Coordinates of C-alpha atoms in Angstrom, one line a residue:
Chain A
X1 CA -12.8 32.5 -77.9
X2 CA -13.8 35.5 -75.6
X3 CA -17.7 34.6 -76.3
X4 CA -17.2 30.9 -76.0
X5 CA -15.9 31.7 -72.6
X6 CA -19.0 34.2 -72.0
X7 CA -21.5 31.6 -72.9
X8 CA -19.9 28.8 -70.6
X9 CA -19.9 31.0 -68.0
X10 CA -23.5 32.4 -68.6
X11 CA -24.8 28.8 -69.1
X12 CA -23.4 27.3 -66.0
X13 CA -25.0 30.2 -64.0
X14 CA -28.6 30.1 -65.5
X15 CA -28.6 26.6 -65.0
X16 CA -26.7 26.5 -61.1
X17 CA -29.3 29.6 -60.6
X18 CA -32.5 27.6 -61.7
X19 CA -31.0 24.5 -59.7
X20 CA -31.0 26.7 -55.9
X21 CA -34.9 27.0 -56.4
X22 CA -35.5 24.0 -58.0
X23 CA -33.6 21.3 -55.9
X24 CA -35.2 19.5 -52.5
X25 CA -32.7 19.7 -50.3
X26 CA -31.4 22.7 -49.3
X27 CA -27.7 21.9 -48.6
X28 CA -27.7 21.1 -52.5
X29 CA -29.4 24.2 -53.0
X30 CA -26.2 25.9 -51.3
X31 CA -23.9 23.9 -52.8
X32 CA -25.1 25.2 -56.2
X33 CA -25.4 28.7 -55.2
X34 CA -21.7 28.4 -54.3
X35 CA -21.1 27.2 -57.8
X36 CA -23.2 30.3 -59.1
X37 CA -21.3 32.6 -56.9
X38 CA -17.6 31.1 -58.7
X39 CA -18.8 31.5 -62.5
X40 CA -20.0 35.0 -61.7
X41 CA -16.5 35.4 -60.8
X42 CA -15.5 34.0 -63.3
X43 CA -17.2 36.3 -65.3
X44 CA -15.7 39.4 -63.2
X45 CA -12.2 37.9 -64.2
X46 CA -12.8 38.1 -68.5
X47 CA -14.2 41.7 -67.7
X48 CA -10.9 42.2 -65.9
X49 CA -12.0 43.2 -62.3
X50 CA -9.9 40.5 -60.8
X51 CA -10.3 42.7 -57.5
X52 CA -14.4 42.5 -57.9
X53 CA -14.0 38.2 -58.6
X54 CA -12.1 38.0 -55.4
X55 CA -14.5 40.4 -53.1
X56 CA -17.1 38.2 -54.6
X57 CA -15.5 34.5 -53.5
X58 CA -14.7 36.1 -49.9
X59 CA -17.7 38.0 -48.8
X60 CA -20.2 35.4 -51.0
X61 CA -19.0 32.3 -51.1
X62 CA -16.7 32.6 -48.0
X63 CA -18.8 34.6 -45.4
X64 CA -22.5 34.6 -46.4
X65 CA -22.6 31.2 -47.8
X66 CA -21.2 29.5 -44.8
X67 CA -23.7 30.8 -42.4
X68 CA -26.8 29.8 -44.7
X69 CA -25.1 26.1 -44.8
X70 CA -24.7 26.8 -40.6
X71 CA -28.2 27.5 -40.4
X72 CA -29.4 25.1 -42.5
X73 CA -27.2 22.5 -40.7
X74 CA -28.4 23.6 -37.7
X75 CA -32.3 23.5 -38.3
X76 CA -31.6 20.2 -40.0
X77 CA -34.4 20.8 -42.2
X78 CA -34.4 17.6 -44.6
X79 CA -37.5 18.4 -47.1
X80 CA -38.4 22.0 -47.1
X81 CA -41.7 23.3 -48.0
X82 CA -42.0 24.5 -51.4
X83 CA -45.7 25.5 -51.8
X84 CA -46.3 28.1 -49.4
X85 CA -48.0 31.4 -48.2
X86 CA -45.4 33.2 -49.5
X87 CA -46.2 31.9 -53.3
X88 CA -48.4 34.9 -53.8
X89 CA -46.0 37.1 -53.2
X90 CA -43.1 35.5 -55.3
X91 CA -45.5 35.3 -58.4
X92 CA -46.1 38.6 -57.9
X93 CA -42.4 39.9 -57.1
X94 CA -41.3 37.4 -60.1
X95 CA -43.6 39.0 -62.7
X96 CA -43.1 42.2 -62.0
X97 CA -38.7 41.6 -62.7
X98 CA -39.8 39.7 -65.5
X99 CA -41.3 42.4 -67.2
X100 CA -38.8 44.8 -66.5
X101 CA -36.1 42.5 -67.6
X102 CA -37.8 41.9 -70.6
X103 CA -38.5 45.7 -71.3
X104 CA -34.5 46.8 -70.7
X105 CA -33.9 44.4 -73.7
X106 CA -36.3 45.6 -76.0
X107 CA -36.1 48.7 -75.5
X108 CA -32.1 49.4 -75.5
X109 CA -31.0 50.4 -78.9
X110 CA -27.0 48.9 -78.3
X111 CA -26.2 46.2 -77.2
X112 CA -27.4 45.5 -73.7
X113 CA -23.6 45.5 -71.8
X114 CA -21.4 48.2 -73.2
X115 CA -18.0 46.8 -74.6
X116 CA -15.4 45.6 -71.5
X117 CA -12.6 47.4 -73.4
X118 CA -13.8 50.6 -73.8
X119 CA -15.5 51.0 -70.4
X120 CA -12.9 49.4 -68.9
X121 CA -10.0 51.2 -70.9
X122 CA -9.4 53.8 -67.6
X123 CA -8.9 50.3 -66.0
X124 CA -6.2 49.0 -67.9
X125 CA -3.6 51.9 -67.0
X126 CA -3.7 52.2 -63.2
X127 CA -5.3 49.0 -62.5
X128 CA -8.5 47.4 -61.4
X129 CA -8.2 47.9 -57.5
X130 CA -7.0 51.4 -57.6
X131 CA -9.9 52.8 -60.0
X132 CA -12.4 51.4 -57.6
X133 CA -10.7 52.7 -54.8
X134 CA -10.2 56.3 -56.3
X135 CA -13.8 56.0 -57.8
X136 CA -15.4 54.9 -54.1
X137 CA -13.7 57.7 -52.7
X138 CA -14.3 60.9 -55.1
X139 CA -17.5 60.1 -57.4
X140 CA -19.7 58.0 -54.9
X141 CA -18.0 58.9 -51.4
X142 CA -21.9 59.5 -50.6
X143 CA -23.4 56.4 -51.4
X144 CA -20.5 54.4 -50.3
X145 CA -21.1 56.1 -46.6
X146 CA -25.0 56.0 -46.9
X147 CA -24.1 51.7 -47.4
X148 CA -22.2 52.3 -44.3
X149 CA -24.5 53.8 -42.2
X150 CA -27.4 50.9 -43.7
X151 CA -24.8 48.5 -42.4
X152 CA -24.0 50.2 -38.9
X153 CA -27.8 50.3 -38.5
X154 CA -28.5 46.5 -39.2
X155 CA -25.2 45.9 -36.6
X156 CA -26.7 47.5 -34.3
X157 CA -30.2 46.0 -34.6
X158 CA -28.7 42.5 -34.7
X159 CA -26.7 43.0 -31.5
X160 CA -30.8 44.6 -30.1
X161 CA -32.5 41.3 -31.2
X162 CA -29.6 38.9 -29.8
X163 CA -29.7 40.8 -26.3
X164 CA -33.2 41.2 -26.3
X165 CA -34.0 37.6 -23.7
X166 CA -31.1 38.9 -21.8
X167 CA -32.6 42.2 -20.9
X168 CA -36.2 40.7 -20.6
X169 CA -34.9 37.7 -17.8
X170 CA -33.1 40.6 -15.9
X171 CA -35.9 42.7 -15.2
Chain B
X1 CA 0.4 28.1 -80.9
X2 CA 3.9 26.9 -80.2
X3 CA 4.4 29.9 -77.8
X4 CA 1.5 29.0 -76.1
X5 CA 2.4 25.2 -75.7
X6 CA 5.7 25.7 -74.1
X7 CA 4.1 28.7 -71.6
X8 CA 1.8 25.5 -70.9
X9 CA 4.3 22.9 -70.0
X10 CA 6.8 25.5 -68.0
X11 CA 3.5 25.8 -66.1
X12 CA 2.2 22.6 -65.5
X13 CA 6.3 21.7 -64.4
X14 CA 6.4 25.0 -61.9
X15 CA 3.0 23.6 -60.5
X16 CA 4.2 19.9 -60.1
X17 CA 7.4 20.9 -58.5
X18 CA 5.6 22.9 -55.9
X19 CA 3.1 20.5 -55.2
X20 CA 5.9 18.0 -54.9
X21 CA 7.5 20.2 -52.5
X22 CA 4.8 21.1 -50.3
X23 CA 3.6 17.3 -50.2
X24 CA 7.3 16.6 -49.5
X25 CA 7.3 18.9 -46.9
X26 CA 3.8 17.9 -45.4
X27 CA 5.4 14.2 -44.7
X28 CA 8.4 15.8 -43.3
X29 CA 6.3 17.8 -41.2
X30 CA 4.3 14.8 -39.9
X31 CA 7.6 13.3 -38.2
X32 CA 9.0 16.6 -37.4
X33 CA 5.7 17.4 -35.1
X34 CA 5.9 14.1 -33.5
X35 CA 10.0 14.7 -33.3
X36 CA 9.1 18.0 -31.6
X37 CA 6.4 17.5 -29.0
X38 CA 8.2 14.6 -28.1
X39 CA 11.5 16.2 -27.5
X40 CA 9.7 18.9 -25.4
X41 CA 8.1 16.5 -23.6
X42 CA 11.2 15.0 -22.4
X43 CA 10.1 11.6 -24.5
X44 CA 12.4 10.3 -27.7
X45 CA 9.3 10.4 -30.3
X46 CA 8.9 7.5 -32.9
X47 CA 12.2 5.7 -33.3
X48 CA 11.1 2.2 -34.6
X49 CA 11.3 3.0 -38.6
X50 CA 14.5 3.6 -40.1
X51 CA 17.2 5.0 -38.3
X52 CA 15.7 7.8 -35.4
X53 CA 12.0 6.8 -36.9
X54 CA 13.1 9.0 -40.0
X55 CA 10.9 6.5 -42.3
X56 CA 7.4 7.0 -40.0
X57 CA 6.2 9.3 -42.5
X58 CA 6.3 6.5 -45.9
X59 CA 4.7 3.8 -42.8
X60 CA 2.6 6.3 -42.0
X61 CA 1.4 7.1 -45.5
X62 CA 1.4 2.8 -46.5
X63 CA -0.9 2.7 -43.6
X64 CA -3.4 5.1 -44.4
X65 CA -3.3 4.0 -48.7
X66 CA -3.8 -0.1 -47.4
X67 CA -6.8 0.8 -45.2
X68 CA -10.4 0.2 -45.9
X69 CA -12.3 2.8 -47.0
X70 CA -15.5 2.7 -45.2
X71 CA -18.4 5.2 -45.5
X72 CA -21.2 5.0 -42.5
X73 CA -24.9 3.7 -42.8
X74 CA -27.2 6.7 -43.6
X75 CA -24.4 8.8 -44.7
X76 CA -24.7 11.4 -47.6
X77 CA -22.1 9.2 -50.2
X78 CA -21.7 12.1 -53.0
X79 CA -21.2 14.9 -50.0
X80 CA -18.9 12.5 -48.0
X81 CA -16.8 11.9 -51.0
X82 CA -16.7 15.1 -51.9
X83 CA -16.0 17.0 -48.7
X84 CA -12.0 15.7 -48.4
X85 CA -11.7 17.3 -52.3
X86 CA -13.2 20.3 -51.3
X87 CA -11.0 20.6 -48.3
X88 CA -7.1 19.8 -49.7
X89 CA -7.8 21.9 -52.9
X90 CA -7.9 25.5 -51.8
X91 CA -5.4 24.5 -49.0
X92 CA -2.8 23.1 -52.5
X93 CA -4.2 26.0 -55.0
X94 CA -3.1 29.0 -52.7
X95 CA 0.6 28.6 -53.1
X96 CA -0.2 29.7 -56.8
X97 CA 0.7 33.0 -56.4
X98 CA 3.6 33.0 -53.2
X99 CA 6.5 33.9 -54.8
X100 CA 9.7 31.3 -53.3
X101 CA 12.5 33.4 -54.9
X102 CA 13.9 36.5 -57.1
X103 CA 11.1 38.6 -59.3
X104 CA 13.4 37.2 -62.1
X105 CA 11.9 36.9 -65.8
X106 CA 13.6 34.0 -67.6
X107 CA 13.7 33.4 -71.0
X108 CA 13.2 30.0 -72.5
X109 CA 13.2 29.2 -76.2
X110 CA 11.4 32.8 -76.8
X111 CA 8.8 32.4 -73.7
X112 CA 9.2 34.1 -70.7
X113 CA 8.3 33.0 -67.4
X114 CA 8.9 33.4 -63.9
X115 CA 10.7 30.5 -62.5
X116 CA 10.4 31.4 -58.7
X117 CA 6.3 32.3 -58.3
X118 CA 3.7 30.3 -60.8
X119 CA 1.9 33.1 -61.1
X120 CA 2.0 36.8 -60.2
X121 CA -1.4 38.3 -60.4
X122 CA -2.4 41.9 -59.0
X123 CA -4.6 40.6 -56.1
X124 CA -2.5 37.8 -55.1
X125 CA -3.0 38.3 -51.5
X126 CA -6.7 38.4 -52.2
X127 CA -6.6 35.4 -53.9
X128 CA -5.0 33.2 -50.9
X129 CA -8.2 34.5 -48.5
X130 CA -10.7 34.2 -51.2
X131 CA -9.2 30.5 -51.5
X132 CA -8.6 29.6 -47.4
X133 CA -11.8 30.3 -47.1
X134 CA -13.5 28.5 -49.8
X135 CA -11.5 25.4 -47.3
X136 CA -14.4 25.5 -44.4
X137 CA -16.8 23.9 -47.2
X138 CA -15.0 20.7 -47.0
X139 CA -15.1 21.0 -43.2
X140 CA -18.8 21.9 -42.7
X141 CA -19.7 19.4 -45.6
X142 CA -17.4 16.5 -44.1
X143 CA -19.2 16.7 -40.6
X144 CA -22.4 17.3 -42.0
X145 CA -23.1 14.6 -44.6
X146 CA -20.9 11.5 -42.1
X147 CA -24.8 11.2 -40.2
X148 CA -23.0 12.2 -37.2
X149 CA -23.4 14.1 -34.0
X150 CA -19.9 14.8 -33.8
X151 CA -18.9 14.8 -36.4
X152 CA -21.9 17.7 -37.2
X153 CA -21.5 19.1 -34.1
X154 CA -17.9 19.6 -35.3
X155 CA -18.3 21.0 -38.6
X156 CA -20.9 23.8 -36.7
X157 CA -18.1 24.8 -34.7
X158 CA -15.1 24.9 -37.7
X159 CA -17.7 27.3 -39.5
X160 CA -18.2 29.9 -36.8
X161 CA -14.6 29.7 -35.8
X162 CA -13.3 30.0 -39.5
X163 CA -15.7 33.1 -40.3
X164 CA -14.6 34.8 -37.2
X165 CA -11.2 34.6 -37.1
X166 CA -10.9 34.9 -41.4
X167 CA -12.4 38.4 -40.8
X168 CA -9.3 39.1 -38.3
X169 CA -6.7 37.5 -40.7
X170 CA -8.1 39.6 -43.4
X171 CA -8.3 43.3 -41.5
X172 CA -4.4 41.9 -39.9
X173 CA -2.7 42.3 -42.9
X174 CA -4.6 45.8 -44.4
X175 CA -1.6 47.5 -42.9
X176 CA 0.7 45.6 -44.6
X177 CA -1.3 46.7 -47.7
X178 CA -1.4 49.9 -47.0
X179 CA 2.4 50.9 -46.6
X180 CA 3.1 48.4 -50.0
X181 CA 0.0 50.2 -52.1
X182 CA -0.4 47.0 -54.1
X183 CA -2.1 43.5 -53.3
X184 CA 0.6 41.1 -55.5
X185 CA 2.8 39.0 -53.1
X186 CA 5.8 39.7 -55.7
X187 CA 5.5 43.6 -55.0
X188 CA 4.9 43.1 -51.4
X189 CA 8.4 41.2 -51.1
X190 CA 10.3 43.7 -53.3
X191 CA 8.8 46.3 -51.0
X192 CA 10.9 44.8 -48.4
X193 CA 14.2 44.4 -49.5
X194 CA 17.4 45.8 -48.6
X195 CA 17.7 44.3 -45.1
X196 CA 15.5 43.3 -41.8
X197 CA 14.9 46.4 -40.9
X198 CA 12.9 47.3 -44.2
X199 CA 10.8 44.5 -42.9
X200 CA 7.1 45.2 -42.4
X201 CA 7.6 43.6 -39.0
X202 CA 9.9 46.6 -38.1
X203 CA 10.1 48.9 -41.2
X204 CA 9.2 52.6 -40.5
X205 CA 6.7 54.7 -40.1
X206 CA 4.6 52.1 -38.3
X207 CA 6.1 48.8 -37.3
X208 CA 3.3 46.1 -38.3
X209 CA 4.5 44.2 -35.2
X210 CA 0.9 44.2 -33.3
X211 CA -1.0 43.1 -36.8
X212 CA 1.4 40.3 -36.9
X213 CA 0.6 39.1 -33.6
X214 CA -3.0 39.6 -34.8
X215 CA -2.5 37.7 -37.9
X216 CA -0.6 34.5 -35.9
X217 CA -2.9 34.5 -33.9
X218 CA -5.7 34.1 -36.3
X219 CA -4.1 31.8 -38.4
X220 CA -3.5 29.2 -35.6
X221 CA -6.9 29.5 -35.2
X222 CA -8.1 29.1 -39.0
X223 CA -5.6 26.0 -39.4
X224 CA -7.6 24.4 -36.7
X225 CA -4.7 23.7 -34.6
X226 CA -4.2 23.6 -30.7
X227 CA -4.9 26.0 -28.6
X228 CA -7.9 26.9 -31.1
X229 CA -8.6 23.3 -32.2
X230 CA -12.2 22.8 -31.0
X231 CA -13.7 21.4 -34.5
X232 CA -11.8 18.2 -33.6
X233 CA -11.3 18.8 -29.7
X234 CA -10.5 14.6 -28.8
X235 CA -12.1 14.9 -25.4
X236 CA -15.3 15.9 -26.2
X237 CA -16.0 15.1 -29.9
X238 CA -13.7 11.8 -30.7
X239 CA -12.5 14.0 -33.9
X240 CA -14.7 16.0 -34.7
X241 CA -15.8 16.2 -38.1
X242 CA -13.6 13.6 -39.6
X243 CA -14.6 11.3 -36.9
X244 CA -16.1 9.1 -39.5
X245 CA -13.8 9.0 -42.1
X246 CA -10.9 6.3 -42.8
X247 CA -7.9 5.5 -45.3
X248 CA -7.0 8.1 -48.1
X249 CA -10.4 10.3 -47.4
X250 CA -9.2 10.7 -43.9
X251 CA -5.5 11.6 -44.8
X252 CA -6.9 14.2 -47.3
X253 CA -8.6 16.2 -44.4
X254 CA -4.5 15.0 -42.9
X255 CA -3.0 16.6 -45.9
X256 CA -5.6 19.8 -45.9
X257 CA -4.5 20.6 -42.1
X258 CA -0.9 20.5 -42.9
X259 CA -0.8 22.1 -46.3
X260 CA -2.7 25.4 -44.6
X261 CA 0.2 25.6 -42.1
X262 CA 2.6 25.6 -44.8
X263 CA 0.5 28.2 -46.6
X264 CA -0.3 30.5 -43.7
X265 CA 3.3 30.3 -42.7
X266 CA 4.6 31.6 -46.2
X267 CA 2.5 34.1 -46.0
X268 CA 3.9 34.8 -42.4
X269 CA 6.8 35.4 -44.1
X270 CA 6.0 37.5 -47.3
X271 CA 3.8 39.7 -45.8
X272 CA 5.7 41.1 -42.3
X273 CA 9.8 39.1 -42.7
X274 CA 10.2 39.7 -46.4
X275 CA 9.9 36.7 -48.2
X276 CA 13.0 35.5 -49.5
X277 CA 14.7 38.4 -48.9
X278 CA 18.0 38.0 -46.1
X279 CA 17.8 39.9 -42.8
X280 CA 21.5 41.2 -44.5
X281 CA 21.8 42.7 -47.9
X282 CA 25.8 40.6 -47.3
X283 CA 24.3 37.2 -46.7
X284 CA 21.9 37.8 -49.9
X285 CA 24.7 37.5 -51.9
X286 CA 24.9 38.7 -55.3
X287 CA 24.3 38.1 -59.2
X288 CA 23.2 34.3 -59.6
X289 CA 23.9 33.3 -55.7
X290 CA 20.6 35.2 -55.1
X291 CA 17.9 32.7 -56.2
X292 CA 19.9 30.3 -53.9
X293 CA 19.9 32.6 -50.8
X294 CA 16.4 33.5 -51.7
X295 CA 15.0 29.8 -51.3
X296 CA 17.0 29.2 -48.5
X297 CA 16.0 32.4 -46.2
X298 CA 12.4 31.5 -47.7
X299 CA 12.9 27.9 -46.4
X300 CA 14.2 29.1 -42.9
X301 CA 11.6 31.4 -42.3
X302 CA 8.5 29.4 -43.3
X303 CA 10.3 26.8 -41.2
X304 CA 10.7 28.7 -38.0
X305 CA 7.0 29.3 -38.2
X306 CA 6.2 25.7 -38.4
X307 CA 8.1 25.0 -35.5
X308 CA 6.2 28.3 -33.8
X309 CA 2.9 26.1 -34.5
X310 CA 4.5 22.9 -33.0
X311 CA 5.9 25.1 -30.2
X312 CA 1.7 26.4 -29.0
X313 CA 1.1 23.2 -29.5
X314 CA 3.2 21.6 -26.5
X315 CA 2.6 24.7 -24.5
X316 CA -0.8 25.9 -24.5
X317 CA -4.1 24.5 -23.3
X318 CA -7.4 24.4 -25.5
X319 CA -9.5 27.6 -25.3
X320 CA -13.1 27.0 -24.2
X321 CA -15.9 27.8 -27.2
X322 CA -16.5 31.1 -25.8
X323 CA -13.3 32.2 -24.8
X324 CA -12.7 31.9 -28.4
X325 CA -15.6 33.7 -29.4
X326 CA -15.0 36.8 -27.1
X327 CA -11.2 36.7 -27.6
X328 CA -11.9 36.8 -31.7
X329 CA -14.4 39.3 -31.9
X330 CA -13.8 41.5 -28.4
X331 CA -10.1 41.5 -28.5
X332 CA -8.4 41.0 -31.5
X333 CA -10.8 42.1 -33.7
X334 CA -10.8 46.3 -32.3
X335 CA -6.7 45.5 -32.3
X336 CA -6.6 45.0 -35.5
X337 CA -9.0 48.2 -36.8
X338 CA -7.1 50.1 -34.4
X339 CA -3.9 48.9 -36.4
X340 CA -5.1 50.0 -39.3
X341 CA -6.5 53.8 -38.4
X342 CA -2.8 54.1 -37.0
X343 CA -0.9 52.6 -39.7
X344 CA -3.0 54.6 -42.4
X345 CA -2.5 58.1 -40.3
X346 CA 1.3 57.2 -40.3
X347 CA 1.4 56.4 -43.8
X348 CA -0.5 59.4 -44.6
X349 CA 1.9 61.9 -42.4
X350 CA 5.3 60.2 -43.9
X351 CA 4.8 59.4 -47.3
X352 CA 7.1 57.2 -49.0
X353 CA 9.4 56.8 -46.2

């Protein structure tokens, strides 16, 4: 039952994934990203990090998402361009994940994703949230501030680009 | 198996009867709005159907199921049918986890269930944004695919509003959080009880008072209604991004609206008046009254917000698209950081009281 689950979940993401890149209109494309975005929920939920499934609905699906579909809205691009300058690159970039995706499976001796109950045993007792809180706090308090300061730093580079006519039309 | 067949139909009957009742309560609304505004506007309100116009709501409904459903030249059809769906269904699937009475566990024929909340999961609160949130798709969809300036122009504006203000509702109600230590609506409520003043909107050691201004605030604005109701502002975009849309697609978006209030204003009342808990521990009653009392101070208090929303409505003018841009992010979004830093010293300095 707990596999059957797996593989619908798993299936329904490869395919919504493949269907963002491969579909012409990009309001589709969102749309299936947003589907992507609720099986890999969905998938958070059977590993039992119901507070994970819901960060990932709110910040994905509910903030991100919404401004690419704003944008895209916006622009009113009907028929993007698919073949571009930038198909170097992505061959490139794609090749090189490809490999290293393929390389992780071959070469791990296990199975590739450790068993949810005994990883997640620690879990079960105080609950989902908590452990992430109490693990965010003590064991990575350093990379969870180094992701704060990233973030600060992009703020305050948005809030330079936005004000950036303003400054030049004053002077 | 036959466990798991009864848990299934005490289910599927807790979820009917709650989406009876909030449907119910969405046509009652419909007259009571018109009832109210009319009242304060010194007019008598619909009075043609049934005795006082008590009936407008069934017309009202007839009326939208009889009329022809018509979907514009050069619209997108799947999106266009699609975007009401996407609307009303996080607005109905939030009430999933809002408990309406007692944290009671009843047993029935070897099951046991929770009659008074369908379900009580460990992020409920989460849940409710992660949902309400998911609700701007069928807004942003609706405008988008009716091949409409308004209608687009509309959606645009619901998106940025909703983001903005979700991000306020959200950091509103961390303080809430934080003096409970747990994200289920049951546990919130039980944290509550014993009278009003155990109530997060005056309980000790830090009143939530200021995030619940915060958080009404907010909500008006993410239920789209007056004085924050620019998606589908009449004088200058018709009606905004269901300008297009007719019959039963055009009461779904109807439905959406009101079912969100009903949300937002139960969980008003769960997170900062106590749910169903009585301002009293005398007027709670006791042993098997409770339930009763419960529903019925739930009942009262969800309704007293409602009538808060009908209230702004007749009193306060529309905000312009940048006053509610500034007031959002430049006002009540610091108040509400600042709420939490002070709530979390307070909680820290008097533990447990």
């Amino acid at each position: 039952m707990d596999s059957l689950i797996f593989f619908y979940f798993a299936g329904i993401i490869l395919v919504t994934a493949t269907l963002v890149v491969a579909l012409r209109n990009p309001i589709y494309s969102a749309l299936s990203l947003l589907v992507m975005f609720f099986h890999v929920a969905g998938l958070y939920v059977t590993l039992h990090a119901e507070f994970l499934a819901a960060i990932q609905i709110i910040v994905y699906a509910g903030a991100i998402l919404v401004l690419y579909l704003f944008v895209v809205m916006l622009l009113n691009v009907k028929r993007e361009e698919r073949i571009h300058r930038q198909s170097l690159v992505a061959v490139l970039l794609g090749a090189t994940l490809l490999t290293e995706a393929a390389l992780l499976v071959f070469q791990s001796k296990g199975p590739v994703f450790p068993d949810a109950t005994s990883s997640g045993s620690a879990g079960e007792v105080t609950g989902n949230t908590e452990s992430i809180g109490q693990v965010l706090y003590s064991t990575y308090l350093f990379p969870f501030e180094v992701a704060s300061l990233i973030l600060l730093v992009a703020m305050v580079g948005a809030v330079i680009l936005s004000k950036k006519g303003l400054l030049d039309q004053k002077s | 198996m036959f466990d798991f067949g009864i848990k299934f139909a005490l289910t599927l009957t807790q979820i009917a009867a709650v989406m009876g009742i909030v449907l119910l309560t969405v046509a009652i609304l419909t007259l009571l709005e018109r009832k109210v505004l009319s009242w304060m506007q010194d007019r008598m309100g619909p009075m043609e159907v049934g005795p006082y116009g008590i009936l407008q709501p069934v017309a009202d409904g007839l009326k939208l199921f009889f009329k022809e459903d018509i979907i514009p030249a050069g619209a997108n059809r799947m999106m266009f049918m699609m975007a009401p769906v996407l609307s009303l269904v996080p607005a109905l699937i939030g009430f999933a986890v809002i408990p309406f009475g007692p944290n009671w566990t009843v047993d029935f024929f070897g099951v046991e269930f929770k009659p008074f909340a369908i379900s009580d999961i460990n992020i409920g609160i989460l849940y409710i944004l992660a949902f309400t949130s998911i609700g701007a798709y069928g807004i942003i969809l609706g405008g988008w695919s009716s091949n409409s300036k308004y209608s687009l122009l509309g959606g645009l504006r619901s998106a940025a509003q909703l983001i903005s203000y979700e991000l306020n509702v959200g950091l509103s109600i961390v303080g809430v959080l934080l003096l409970t230590g747990s994200l289920s609506m049951v546990e919130i409520t039980e944290a509550q009880s014993g009278g009003f003043w155990n109530w997060f909107f005056f309980a000790l050691p830090f009143p939530q008072a200021i995030a619940f201004v915060v958080f009404i605030i907010s909500a008006v604005a993410e239920t789209n209604r007056v004085p924050f109701d620019l998606p589908e502002a009449e004088s200058e975009l018709v009606a905004g991004f269901f300008t297009e849309y007719s019959g039963m697609r055009f009461a779904f978006f109807f439905l959406a609206e009101y079912a969100n209030m009903i949300l937002v204003s139960c969980v008003a009342s769960v997170l900062f008046f106590g749910g169903w808990q009585a301002p009293l521990p005398i007027l709670q009653g006791s042993g098997s009254m409770v339930w009763l009392t419960g529903i019925m101070w739930f009942t009262l208090k969800v309704y007293a917000f409602l009538f808060f929303f009908f209230w702004i409505r007749a009193t306060l003018p529309r905000l312009r698209y940048d006053q509610l841009m500034r007031f959002g992010w430049k006002v009540l979004l610091p108040i509400a950081i600042g709420n939490i830093v002070v709530t979390s010293i307070f909680a820290y300095m008097f533990p447990g009281s």
